[in-house]
Tab-separated table of C-alpha atoms and ligand atoms in Angstrom:
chain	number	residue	atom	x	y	z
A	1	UNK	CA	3.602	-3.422	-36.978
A	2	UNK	CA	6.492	-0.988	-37.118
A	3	UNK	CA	10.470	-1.824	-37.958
A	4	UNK	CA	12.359	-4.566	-37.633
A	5	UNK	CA	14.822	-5.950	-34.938
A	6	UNK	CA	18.083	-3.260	-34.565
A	7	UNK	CA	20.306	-2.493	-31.876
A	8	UNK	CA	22.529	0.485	-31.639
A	9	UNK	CA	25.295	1.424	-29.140
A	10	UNK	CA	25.196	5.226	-29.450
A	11	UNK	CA	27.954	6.359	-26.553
A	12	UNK	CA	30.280	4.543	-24.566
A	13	UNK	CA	31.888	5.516	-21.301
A	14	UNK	CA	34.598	2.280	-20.241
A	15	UNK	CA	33.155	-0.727	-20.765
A	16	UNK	CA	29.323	0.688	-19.834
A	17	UNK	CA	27.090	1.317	-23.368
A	18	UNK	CA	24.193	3.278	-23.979
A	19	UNK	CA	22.204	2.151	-26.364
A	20	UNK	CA	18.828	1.670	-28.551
A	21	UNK	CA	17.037	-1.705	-29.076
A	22	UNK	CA	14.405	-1.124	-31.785
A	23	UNK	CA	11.413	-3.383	-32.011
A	24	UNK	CA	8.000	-4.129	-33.940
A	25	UNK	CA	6.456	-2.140	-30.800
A	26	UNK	CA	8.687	0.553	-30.573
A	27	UNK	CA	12.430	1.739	-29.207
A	28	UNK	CA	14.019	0.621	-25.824
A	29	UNK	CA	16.963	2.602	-24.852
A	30	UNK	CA	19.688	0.997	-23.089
A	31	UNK	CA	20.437	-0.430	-20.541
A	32	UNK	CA	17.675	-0.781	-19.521
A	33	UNK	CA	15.406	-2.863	-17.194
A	34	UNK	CA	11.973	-5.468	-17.425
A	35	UNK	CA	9.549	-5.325	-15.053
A	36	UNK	CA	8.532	-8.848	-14.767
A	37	UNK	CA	4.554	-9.689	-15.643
A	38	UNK	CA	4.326	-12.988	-14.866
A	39	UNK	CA	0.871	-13.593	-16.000
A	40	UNK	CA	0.853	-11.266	-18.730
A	41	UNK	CA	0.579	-8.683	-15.831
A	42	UNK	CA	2.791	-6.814	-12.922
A	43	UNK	CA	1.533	-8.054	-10.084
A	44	UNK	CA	-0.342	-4.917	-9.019
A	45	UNK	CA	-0.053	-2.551	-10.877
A	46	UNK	CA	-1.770	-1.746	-14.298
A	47	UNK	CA	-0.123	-1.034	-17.705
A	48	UNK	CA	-0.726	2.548	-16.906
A	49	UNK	CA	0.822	2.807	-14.136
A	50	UNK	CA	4.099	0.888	-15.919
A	51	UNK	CA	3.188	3.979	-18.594
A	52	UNK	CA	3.600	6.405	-16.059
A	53	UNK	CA	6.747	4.953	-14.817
A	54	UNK	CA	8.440	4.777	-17.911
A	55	UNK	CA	8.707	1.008	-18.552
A	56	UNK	CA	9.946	0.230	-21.683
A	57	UNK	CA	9.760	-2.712	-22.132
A	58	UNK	CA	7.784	-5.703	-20.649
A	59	UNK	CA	9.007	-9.810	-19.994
A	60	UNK	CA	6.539	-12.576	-19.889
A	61	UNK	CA	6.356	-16.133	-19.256
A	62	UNK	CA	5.923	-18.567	-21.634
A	63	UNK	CA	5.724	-20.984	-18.966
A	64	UNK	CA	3.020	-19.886	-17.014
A	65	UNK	CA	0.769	-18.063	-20.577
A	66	UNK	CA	1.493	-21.758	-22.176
A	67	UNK	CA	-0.693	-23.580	-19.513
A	68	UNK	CA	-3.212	-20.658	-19.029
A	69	UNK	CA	-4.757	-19.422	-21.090
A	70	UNK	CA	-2.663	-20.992	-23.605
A	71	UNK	CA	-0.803	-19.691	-26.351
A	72	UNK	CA	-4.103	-21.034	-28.750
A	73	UNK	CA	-6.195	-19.079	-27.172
A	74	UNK	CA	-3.890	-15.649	-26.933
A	75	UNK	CA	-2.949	-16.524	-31.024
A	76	UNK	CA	-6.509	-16.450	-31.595
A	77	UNK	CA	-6.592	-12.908	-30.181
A	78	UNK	CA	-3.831	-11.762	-32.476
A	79	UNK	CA	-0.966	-11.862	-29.821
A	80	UNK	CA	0.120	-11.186	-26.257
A	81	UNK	CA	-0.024	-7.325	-27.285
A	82	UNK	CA	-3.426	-7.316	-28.268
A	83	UNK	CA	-4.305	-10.117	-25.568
A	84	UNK	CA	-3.061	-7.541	-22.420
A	85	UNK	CA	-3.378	-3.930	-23.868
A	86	UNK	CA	0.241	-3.658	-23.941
A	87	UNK	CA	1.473	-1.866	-27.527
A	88	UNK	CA	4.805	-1.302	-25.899
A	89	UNK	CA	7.880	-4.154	-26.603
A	90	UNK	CA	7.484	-7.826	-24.780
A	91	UNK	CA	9.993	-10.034	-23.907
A	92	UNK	CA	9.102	-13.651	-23.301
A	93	UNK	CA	11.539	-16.244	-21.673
A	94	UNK	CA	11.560	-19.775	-22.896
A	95	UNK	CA	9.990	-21.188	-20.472
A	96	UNK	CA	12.830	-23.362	-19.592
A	97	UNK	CA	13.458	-22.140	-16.385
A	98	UNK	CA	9.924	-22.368	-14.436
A	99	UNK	CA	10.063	-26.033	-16.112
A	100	UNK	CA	13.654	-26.872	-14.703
A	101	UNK	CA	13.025	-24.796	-11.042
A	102	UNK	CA	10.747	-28.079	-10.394
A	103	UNK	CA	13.229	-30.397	-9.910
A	104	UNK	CA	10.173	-33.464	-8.799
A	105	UNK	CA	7.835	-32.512	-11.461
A	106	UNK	CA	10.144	-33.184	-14.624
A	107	UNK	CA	12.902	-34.831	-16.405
A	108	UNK	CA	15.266	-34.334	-18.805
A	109	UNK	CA	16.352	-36.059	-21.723
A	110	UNK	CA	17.821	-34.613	-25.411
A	111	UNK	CA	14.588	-34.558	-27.071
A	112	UNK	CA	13.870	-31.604	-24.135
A	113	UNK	CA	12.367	-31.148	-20.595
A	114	UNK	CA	9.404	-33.524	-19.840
A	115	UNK	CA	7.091	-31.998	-16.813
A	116	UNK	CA	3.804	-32.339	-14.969
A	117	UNK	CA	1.977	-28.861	-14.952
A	118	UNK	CA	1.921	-27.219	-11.508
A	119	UNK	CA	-2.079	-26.939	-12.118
A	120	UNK	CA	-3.062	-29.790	-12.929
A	121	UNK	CA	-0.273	-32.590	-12.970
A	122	UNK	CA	-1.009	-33.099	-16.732
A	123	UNK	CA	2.205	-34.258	-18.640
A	124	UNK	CA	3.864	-32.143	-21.006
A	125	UNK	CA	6.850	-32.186	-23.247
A	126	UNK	CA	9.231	-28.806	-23.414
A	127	UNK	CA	11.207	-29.030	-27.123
A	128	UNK	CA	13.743	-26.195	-28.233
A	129	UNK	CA	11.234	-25.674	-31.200
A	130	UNK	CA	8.390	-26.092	-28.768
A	131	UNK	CA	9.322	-22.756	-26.841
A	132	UNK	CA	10.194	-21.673	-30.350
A	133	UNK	CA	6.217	-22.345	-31.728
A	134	UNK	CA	4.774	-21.158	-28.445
A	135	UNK	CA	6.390	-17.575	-28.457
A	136	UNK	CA	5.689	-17.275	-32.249
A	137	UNK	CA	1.935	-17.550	-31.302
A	138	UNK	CA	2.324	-15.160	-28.485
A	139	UNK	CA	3.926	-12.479	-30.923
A	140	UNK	CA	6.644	-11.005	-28.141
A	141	UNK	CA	9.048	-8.698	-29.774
A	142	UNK	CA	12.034	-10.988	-28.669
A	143	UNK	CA	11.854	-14.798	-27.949
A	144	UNK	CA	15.032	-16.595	-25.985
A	145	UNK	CA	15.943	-19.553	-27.279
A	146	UNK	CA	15.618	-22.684	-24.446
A	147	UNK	CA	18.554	-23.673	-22.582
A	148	UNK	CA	19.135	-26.320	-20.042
A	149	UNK	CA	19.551	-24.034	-16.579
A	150	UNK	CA	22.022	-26.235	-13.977
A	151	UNK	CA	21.852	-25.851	-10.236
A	152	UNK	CA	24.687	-24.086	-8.772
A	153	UNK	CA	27.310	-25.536	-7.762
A	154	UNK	CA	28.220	-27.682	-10.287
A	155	UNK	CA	31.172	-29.948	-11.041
A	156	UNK	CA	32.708	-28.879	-14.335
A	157	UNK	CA	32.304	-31.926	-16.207
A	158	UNK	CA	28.387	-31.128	-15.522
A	159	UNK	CA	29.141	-27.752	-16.464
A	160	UNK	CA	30.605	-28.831	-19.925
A	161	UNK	CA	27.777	-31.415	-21.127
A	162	UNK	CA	24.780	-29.103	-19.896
A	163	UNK	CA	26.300	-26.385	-21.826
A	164	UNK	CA	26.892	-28.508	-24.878
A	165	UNK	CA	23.403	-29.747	-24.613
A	166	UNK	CA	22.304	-26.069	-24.620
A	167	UNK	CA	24.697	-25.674	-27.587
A	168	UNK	CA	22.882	-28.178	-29.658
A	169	UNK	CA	18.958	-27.362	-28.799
A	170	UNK	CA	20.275	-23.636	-29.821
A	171	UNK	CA	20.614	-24.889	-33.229
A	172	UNK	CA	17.220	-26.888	-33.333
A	173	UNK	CA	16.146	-23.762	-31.735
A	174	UNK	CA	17.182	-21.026	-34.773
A	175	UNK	CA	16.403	-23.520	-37.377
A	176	UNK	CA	12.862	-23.945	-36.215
A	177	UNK	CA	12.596	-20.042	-35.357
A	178	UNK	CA	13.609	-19.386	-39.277
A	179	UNK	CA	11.182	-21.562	-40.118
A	180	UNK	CA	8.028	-20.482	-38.349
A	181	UNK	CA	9.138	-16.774	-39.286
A	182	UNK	CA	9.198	-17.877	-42.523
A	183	UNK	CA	5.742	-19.243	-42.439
A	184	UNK	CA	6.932	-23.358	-43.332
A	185	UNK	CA	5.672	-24.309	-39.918
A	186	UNK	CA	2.074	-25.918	-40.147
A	187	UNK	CA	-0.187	-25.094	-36.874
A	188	UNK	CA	1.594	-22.017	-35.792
A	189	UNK	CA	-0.023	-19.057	-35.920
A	190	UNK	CA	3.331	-16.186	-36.245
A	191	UNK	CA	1.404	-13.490	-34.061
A	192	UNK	CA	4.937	-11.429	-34.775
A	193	UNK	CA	6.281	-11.477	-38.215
A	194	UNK	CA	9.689	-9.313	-36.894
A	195	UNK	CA	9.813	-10.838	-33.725
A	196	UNK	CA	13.632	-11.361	-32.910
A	197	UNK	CA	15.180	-14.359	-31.237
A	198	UNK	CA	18.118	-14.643	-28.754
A	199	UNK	CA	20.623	-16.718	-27.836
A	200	UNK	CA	21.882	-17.387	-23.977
A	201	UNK	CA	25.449	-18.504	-23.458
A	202	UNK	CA	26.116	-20.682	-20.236
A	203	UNK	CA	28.446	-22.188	-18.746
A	204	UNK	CA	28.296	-22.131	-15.334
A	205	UNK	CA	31.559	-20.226	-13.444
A	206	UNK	CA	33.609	-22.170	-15.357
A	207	UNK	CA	35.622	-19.426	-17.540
A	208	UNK	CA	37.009	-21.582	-20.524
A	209	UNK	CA	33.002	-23.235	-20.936
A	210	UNK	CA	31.748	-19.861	-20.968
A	211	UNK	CA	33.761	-18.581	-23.311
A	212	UNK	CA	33.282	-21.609	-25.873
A	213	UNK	CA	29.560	-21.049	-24.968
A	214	UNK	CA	29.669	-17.805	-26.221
A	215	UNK	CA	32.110	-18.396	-29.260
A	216	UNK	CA	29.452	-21.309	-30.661
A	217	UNK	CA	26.759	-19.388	-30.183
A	218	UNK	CA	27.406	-16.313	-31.793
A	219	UNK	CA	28.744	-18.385	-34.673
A	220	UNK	CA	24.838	-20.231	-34.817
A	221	UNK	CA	23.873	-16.399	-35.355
A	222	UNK	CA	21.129	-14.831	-32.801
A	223	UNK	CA	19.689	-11.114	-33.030
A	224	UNK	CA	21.307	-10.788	-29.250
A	225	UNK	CA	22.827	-12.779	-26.597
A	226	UNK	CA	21.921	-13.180	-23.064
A	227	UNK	CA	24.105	-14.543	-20.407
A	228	UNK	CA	22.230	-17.354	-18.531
A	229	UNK	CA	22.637	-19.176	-15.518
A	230	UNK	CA	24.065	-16.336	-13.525
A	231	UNK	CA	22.125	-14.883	-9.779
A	232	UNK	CA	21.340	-18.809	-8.731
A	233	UNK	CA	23.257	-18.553	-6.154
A	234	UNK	CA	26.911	-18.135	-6.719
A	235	UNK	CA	29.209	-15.076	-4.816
A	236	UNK	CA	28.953	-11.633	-6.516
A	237	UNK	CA	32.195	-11.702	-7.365
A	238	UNK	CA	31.871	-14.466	-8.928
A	239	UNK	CA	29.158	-13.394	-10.946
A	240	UNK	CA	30.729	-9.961	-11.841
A	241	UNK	CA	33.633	-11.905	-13.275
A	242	UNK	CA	31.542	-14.385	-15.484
A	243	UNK	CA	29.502	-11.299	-16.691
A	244	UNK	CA	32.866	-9.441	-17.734
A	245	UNK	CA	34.782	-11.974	-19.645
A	246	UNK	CA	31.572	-13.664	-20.985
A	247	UNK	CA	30.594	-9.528	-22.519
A	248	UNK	CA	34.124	-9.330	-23.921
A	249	UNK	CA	33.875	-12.132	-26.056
A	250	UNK	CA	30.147	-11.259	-27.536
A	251	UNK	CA	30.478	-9.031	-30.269
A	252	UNK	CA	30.300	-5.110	-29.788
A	253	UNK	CA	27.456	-4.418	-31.773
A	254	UNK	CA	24.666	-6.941	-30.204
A	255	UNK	CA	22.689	-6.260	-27.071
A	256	UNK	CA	23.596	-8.140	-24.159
A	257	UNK	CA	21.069	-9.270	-21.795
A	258	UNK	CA	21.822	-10.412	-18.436
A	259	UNK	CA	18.931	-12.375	-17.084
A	260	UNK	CA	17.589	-12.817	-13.799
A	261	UNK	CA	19.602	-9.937	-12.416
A	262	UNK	CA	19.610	-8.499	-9.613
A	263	UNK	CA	20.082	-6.167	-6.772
A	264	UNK	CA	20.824	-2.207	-7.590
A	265	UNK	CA	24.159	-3.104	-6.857
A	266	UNK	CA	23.744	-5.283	-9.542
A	267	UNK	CA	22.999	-3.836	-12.348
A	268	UNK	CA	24.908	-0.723	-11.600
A	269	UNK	CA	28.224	-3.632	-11.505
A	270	UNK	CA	26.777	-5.345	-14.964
A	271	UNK	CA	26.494	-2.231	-16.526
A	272	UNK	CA	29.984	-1.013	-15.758
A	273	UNK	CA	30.743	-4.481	-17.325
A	274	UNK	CA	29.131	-3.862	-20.719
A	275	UNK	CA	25.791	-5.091	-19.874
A	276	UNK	CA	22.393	-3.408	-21.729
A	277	UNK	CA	19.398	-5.036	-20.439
A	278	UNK	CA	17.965	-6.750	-17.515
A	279	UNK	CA	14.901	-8.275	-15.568
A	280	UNK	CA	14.366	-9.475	-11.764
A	281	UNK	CA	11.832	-10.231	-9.984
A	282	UNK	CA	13.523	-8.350	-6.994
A	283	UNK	CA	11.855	-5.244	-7.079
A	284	UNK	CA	8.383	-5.719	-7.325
A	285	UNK	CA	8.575	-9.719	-5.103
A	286	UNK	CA	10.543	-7.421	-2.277
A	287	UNK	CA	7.978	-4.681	-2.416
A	288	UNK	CA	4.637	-7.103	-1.503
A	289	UNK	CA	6.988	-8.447	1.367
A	290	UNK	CA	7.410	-4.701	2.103
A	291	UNK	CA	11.267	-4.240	1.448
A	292	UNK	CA	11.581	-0.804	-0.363
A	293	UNK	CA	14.911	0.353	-1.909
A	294	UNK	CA	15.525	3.965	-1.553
A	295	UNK	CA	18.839	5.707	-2.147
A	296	UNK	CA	20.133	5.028	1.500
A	297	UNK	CA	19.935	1.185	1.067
A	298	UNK	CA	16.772	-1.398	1.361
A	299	UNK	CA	14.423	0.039	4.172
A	300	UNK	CA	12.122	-2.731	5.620
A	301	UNK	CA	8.749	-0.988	5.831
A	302	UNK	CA	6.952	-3.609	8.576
A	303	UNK	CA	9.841	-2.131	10.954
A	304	UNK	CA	7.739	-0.734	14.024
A	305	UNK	CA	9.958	2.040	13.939
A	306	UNK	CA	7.628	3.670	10.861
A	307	UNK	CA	4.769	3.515	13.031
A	308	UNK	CA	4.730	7.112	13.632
A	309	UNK	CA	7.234	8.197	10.938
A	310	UNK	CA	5.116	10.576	8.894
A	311	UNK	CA	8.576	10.842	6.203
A	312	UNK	CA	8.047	9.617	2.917
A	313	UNK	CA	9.345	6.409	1.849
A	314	UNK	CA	12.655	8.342	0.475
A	315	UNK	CA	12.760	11.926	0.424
A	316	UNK	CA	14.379	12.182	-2.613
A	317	UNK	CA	11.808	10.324	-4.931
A	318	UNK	CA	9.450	11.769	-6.786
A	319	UNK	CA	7.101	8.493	-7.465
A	320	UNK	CA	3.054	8.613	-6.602
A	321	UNK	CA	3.777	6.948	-3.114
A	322	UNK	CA	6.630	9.027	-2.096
A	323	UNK	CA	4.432	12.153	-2.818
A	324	UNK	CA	1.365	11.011	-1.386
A	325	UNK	CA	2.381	8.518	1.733
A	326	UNK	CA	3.703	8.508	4.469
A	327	UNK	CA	5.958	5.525	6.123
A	328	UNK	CA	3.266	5.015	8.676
A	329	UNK	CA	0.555	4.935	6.268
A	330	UNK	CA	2.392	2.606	4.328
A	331	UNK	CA	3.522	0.664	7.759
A	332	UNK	CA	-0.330	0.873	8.402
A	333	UNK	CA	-1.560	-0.519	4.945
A	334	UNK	CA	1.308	-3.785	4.855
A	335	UNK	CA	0.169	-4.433	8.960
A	336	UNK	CA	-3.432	-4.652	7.796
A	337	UNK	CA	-2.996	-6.843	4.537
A	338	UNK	CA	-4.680	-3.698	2.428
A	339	UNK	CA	-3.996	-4.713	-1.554
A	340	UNK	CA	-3.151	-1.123	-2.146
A	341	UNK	CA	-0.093	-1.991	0.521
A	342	UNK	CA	1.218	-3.923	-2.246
A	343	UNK	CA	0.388	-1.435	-5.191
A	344	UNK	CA	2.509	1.595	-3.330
A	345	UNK	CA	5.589	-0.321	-2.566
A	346	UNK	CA	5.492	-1.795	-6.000
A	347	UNK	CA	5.392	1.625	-7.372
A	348	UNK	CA	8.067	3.076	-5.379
A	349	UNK	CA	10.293	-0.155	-6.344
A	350	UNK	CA	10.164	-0.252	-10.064
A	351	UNK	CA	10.194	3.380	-10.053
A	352	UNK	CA	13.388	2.907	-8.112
A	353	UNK	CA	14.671	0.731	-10.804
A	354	UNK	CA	13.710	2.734	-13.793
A	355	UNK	CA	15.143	5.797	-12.385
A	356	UNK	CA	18.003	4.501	-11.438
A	357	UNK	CA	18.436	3.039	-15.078
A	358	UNK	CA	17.593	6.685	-16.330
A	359	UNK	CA	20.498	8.115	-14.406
A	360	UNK	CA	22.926	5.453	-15.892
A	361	UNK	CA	21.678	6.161	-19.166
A	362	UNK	CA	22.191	9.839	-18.761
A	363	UNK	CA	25.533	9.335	-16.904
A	364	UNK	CA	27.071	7.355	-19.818
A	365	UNK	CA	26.311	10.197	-22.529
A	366	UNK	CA	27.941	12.722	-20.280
A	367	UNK	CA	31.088	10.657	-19.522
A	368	UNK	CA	30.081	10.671	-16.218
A	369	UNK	CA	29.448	6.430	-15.504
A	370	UNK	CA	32.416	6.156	-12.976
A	371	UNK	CA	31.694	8.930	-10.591
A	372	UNK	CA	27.791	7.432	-10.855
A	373	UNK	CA	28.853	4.531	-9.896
A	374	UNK	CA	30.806	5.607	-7.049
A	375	UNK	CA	28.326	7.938	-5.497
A	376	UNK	CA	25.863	5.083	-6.026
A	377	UNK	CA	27.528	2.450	-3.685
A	378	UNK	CA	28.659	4.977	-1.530
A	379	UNK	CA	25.062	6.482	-0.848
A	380	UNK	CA	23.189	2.940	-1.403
A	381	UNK	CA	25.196	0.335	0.428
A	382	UNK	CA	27.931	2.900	1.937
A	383	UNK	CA	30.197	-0.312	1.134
A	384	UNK	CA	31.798	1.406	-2.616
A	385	UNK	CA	33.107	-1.616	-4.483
A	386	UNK	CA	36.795	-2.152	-5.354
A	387	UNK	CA	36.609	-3.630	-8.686
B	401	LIG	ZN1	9.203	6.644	-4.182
């Protein structure tokens, strides 16, 4: 197990940061972006291939590891790391969200979210220090504390007690985290001994809740905060707003994570907004439905207009599919069902992703974020954004 929990911001170039997250399992630079692995896997793809692509950084969900195999089971394998073959920094959400996106299976109350597994319809109780215990016995590098995650729209009054409620299980949630990292917590195996925990502010759209949201819990004291809540649903503008005055009001020297976010567009937007790190399910969900983002905009690869179209994907990549495939073949693969169909276009997305990361990275050290931006929006959705 290497260092500690740090974050760095190394350059700035307006309100975008570049940045270094260091971890038990190594360095992240930022901003950067998750690949999501559900299962404890990208749906697929292999670790090497994630290798290959330059993934930094891996997220997880509790929800889904909790129920199987269970976090017993990976603990008694000495972590999530060890459990998947991974040695390369995890993320794991709280599990909150799955648990709240099934609105008949579960109810909640202030003791937490109680739900009916998706498997099995067993019952099962969802605690701020339960999500806190379960990630300590997967070992992930960073563990998010859980929050209550309201359906957009929602009337402020909503707004306000949700985010209170969030409020208080962020305190049970750090003062069972210090606990179980300091060993005091009987039955928990701490896969992790430097694992780091984060806070999410929410909030809603509601300016004035997020802003107390994010006032209360930086003063409860996380290693990071991530803005929650956000992508569910709401107008990008709207969004993009919430993200900037919710990133002025966390302090300079923690990461921000923006979660559940988003397009290109996107991140390219949170970014120029002061945001470091990310994770969406976008690219690699879009890719087994055969959407493909390429420089020029999203290119819908069932389109019988590929049929014959013996192009790569996007000329100007330089993944393993755009080398080696053609449009048709690809067309060919997705018409007949072919596994690999899905392999490919996942390839091509988060490679997409990551690169596109990479140039933001590279275009904040040289001073160069704005004029990325632009060309980006011009070439991507040749609809360059005003704000
Ligand atoms: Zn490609």
């Amino acid at each position: 197990m290497g260092s500690s929990f740090a974050f760095e911001v190394t350059h700035t170039d307006g309100r975008a940061r570049r940045g270094r997250m260091t971890t038990p399992h190594g360095v992240v630079e930022t901003p950067a972006f998750m690949p999501v692995g559900t299962q404890g896997a990208v749906k697929g793809v292999t670790h090497r291939d994630l290798d290959d692509l330059g993934a930094q950084i891996l997220l997880s969900n509790t929800y889904h590891l909790y129920l199987r195999p269970g976090d017993d089971l990976i603990a008694r394998r000495g972590g999530l790391h060890r459990f998947i073959g991974w040695t390369k920094p995890i993320l794991t959400d709280s599990g909150g969200y799955q648990v709240f996106s099934m609105a008949s299976r579960r109810t909640i109350d202030e003791q937490g979210a109680h739900f009916r597994s998706h498997l099995d319809g067993s019952p099962h109780l969802l605690t701020p220090e339960k999500a806190v215990d379960i990630q300590a016995q997967l070992g992930s590098d960073v563990a998010m504390v859980l929050d209550e995650c309201l359906a957009h729209p929602s009337e402020a009054e909503a707004a306000r007690a949700s985010m209170e409620r969030t409020l208080r299980w962020a305190c049970r949630a750090r003062e069972r985290f210090l606990a179980v990292q300091a060993g005091m917590a009987d039955g928990v195996t701490v896969s992790n001994r430097a694992q780091a925990q984060f806070g999410i502010v929410q909030g809603s759209v509601f300016p004035d809740l997020r802003e107390e949201s994010a006032r209360q819990t930086v003063a409860i004291g996380f290693e990071a905060y991530a803005i929650g809540g956000l992508s569910v649903g709401e107008p990008n503008p709207v969004m993009y707003d919430i993200t900037a005055q919710t990133t002025a009001v966390l302090p300079e020297d923690r990461l921000r994570y923006l979660m559940g976010t988003g397009t290109p567009a996107d991140l390219v937007e949170s970014v120029a907004r002061g945001v470091d790190l990310f994770d969406c399910v976008l690219p690699t969900r879009n890719a087994r439905n055969g959407q493909l983002f390429t420089r020029e905009g999203p290119m819908n690869i069932k389109n019988a207009k590929y049929a014959e179209d013996d192009r790569p994907v996007d000329p100007s990549c330089d993944c393993y599919t755009c080398r080696t495939c053609s449009r048709a073949y690809l067309r060919h693969l997705f018409a007949v069902n072919e596994m690999n169909a899905a392999t490919l276009n996942t390839l091509h997305n988060l490679h997409f992703y990551l690169d596109t990361l990479g140039a933001i990275r590279d275009a904040i050290v040289f001073g160069r974020f704005e004029s990325f931006r632009v060309s980006f929006h011009q070439s991507f959705s040749r609809q360059p954004h005003d704000s």
